[in-house]
Amino acid sequence: MSDEEVVDPKATLEVSCKPKCVRQLKEYQACTKRIEGDESGHKHCTGQYFDYWHCIDKCVAAKLFDHLK
């Protein structure tokens, strides 16, 4: 076995995929700004958050297995 450090390629791929998901990120940021003053705690941006990460995951999934041994 080799002594070299194992690096998770998923984190690197996520960073490279973020520019492709700008629309979803802007929707999430707009939502968080819109509900910033909500004291009740009933408003949330869960849907926009998951839409953003779904976009990133979909992009990463297409490339991830090419990097695995």
Tab-separated table of C-alpha atoms in Angstrom:
chain	number	residue	atom	x	y	z
A	1	MET	CA	0.000	0.000	0.000
A	2	SER	CA	1.070	3.539	-0.689
A	3	ASP	CA	1.617	6.181	1.989
A	4	GLU	CA	0.070	8.957	-0.073
A	5	GLU	CA	-2.940	10.781	1.328
A	6	VAL	CA	-6.321	9.850	-0.131
A	7	VAL	CA	-8.223	12.857	-1.439
A	8	ASP	CA	-11.980	12.902	-1.874
A	9	PRO	CA	-12.656	14.109	-5.433
A	10	LYS	CA	-16.289	14.978	-4.618
A	11	ALA	CA	-15.394	18.235	-2.840
A	12	THR	CA	-13.281	19.406	-5.773
A	13	LEU	CA	-15.983	18.478	-8.251
A	14	GLU	CA	-18.603	20.338	-6.190
A	15	VAL	CA	-16.549	23.515	-6.428
A	16	SER	CA	-16.190	23.121	-10.189
A	17	CYS	CA	-19.955	22.539	-10.564
A	18	LYS	CA	-21.110	25.567	-8.562
A	19	PRO	CA	-20.889	27.980	-11.522
A	20	LYS	CA	-23.406	25.814	-13.373
A	21	CYS	CA	-25.948	26.250	-10.573
A	22	VAL	CA	-25.944	30.034	-10.241
A	23	ARG	CA	-29.680	30.366	-10.955
A	24	GLN	CA	-30.586	28.035	-8.080
A	25	LEU	CA	-28.129	29.783	-5.766
A	26	LYS	CA	-29.617	33.190	-6.571
A	27	GLU	CA	-33.124	31.857	-5.900
A	28	TYR	CA	-31.970	30.534	-2.534
A	29	GLN	CA	-30.237	33.800	-1.644
A	30	ALA	CA	-33.323	35.810	-2.645
A	31	CYS	CA	-35.457	33.580	-0.441
A	32	THR	CA	-33.177	33.942	2.576
A	33	LYS	CA	-33.169	37.710	2.130
A	34	ARG	CA	-36.966	37.754	1.788
A	35	ILE	CA	-37.564	35.843	5.034
A	36	GLU	CA	-34.749	37.476	7.009
A	37	GLY	CA	-37.120	39.347	9.323
A	38	ASP	CA	-39.489	36.441	9.995
A	39	GLU	CA	-39.842	36.123	13.746
A	40	SER	CA	-42.411	33.316	13.637
A	41	GLY	CA	-40.065	30.696	12.210
A	42	HIS	CA	-42.747	29.437	9.845
A	43	LYS	CA	-41.101	30.659	6.658
A	44	HIS	CA	-38.160	28.717	5.265
A	45	CYS	CA	-36.108	28.217	2.116
A	46	THR	CA	-35.707	24.460	2.307
A	47	GLY	CA	-36.996	23.899	-1.219
A	48	GLN	CA	-34.574	26.384	-2.751
A	49	TYR	CA	-31.708	24.965	-0.683
A	50	PHE	CA	-32.402	21.428	-1.916
A	51	ASP	CA	-32.847	22.650	-5.506
A	52	TYR	CA	-29.371	24.201	-5.329
A	53	TRP	CA	-27.722	21.061	-3.959
A	54	HIS	CA	-29.651	18.832	-6.357
A	55	CYS	CA	-28.166	20.813	-9.239
A	56	ILE	CA	-24.650	20.425	-7.839
A	57	ASP	CA	-25.126	16.719	-7.087
A	58	LYS	CA	-26.456	16.065	-10.592
A	59	CYS	CA	-23.394	17.765	-12.099
A	60	VAL	CA	-20.975	15.921	-9.787
A	61	ALA	CA	-22.570	12.522	-10.368
A	62	ALA	CA	-21.805	12.671	-14.084
A	63	LYS	CA	-18.082	13.127	-13.365
A	64	LEU	CA	-17.436	11.416	-10.025
A	65	PHE	CA	-17.047	7.806	-11.130
A	66	ASP	CA	-14.389	8.791	-13.666
A	67	HIS	CA	-12.205	9.784	-10.689
A	68	LEU	CA	-12.707	6.660	-8.605
A	69	LYS	CA	-10.386	3.711	-8.783
